[in-house]
XYZ file of C-alpha atoms in Angstrom:
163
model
C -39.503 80.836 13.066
C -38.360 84.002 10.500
C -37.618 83.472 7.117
C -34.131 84.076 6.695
C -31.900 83.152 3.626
C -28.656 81.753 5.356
C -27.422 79.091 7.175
C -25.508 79.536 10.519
C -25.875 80.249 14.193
C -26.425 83.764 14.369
C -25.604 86.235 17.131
C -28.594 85.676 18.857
C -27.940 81.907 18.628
C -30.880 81.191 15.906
C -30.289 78.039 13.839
C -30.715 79.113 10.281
C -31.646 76.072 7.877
C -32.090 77.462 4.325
C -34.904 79.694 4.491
C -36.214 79.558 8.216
C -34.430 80.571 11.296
C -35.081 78.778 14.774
C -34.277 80.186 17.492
C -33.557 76.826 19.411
C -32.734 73.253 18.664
C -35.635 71.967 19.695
C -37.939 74.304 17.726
C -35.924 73.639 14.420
C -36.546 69.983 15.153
C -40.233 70.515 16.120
C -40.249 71.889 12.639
C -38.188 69.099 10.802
C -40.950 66.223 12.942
C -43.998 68.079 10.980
C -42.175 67.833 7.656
C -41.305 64.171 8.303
C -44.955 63.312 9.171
C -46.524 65.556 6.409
C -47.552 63.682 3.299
C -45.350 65.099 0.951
C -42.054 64.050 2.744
C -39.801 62.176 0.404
C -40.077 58.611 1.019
C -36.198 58.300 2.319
C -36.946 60.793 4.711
C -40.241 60.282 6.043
C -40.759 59.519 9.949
C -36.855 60.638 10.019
C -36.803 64.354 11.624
C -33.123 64.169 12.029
C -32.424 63.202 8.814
C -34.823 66.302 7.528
C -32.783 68.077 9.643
C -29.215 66.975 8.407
C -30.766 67.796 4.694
C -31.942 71.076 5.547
C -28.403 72.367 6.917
C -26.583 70.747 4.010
C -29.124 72.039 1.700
C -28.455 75.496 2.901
C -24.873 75.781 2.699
C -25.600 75.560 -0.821
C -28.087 78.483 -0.655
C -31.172 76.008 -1.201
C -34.549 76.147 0.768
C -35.458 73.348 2.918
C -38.443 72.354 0.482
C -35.541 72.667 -2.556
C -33.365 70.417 0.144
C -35.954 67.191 1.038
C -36.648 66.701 -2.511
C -32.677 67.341 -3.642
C -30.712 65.518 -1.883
C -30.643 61.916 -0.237
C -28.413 60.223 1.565
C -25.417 58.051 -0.506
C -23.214 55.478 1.915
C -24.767 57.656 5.208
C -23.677 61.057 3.554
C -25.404 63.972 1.816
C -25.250 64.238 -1.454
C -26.987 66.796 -4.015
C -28.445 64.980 -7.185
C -30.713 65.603 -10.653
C -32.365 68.979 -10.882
C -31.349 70.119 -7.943
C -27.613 69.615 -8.375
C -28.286 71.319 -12.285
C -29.846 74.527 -10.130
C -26.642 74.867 -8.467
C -24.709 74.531 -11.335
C -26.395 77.103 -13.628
C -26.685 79.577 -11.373
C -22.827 80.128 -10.478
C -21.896 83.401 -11.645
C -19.113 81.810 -13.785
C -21.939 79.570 -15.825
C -21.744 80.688 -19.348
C -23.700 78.039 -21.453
C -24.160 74.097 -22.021
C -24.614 71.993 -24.977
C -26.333 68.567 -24.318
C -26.644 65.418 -26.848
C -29.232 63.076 -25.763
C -28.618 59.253 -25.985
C -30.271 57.458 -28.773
C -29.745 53.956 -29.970
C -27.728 55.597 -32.806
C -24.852 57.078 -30.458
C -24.775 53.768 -28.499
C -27.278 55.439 -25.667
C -24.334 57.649 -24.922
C -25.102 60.778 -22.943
C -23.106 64.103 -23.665
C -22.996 67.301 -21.882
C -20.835 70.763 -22.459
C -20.308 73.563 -19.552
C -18.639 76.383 -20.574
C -17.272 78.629 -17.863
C -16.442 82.570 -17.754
C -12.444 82.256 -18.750
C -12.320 78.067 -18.617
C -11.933 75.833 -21.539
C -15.507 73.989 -22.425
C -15.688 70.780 -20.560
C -17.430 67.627 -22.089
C -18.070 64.831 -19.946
C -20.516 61.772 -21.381
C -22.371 58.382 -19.560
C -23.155 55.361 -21.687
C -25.403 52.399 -21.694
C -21.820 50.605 -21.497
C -20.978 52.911 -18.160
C -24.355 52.419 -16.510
C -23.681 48.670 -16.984
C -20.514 48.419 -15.437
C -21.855 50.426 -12.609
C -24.867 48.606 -12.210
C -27.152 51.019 -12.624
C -28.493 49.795 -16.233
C -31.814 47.616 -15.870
C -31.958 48.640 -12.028
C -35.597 49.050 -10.655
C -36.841 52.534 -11.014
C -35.589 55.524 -12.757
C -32.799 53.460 -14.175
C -35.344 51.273 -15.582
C -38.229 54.069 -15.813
C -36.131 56.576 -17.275
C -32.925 55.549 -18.786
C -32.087 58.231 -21.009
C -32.907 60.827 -18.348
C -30.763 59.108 -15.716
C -28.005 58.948 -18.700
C -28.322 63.088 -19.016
C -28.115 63.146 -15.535
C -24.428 61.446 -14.747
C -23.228 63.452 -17.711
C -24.254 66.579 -16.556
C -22.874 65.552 -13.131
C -19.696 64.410 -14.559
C -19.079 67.664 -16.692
C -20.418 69.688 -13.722
């Protein structure tokens, strides 16, 4: 394997997944095995080569890594999806990304979440998430980060949402 910032099949017929180039199938998969057996392999992923695999080419369509990939994106109704920091990378590093403005949510502003992008020649956008939102959704009181870190997850959909 070569490390090689792109993802397609090259001339030479190299699989390139975010970072490192294979020059076969079953060598990019060889690779994708050792990741799903190492320690460190994200718990949705782990003993699932394929699915490292799937993550890694989505991950670098979007110019990410396949490290940035396994610990950015998980799988929502069987598809791909980019989420948290990971999502905010991608976001801030458009060349059109100006600036943001975030409020967190406090008890005072009704656990309300609020988040600005401005763009090169857009209008600001302002997109918020609420206590009231996450309830309807049924996120709110949900084990783990929803119930670890509420007003993180909160930031989170707004930024998503104004994103």
């Amino acid at each position: 394997m070569t490390n090689e910032l792109s993802v397609r099949e090259n001339a030479q017929g190299s699989i390139c997944m975010g970072g490192l180039t294979a020059h076969t199938l079953d060598e990019a998969m060889a690779f994708c095995k050792k990741i799903a057996d190492s320690e460190v392999c994200p718990k949705q992923l782990k003993g699932k080569p394929g699915d490292v695999f799937v993550v890694a080419s989505f991950g670098a369509a979007l110019g990410l890594n396949i490290m940035q990939s396994i610990t950015s994106i998980m799988s929502v109704n069987g598809k791909p999806s980019l989420f948290g920091d990971g999502f905010w990378a991608i976001v801030t590093s458009q060349p059109d990304f100006v600036d943001w403005k975030e409020e967190q949510p406090t008890p005072a502003n009704g656990m309300t979440a609020s988040c600005t992008i401005t763009r090169k020649g857009r209008q600001p956008v302002t997109r918020t998430f609420s206590k009231a939102d996450a309830e309807k959704a049924g996120l709110w009181g949900k084990a783990g980060p929803w119930t670890q870190y509420t007003g993180r997850m909160l930031m989170h959909r707004a930024r998503t949402f104004a994103g």
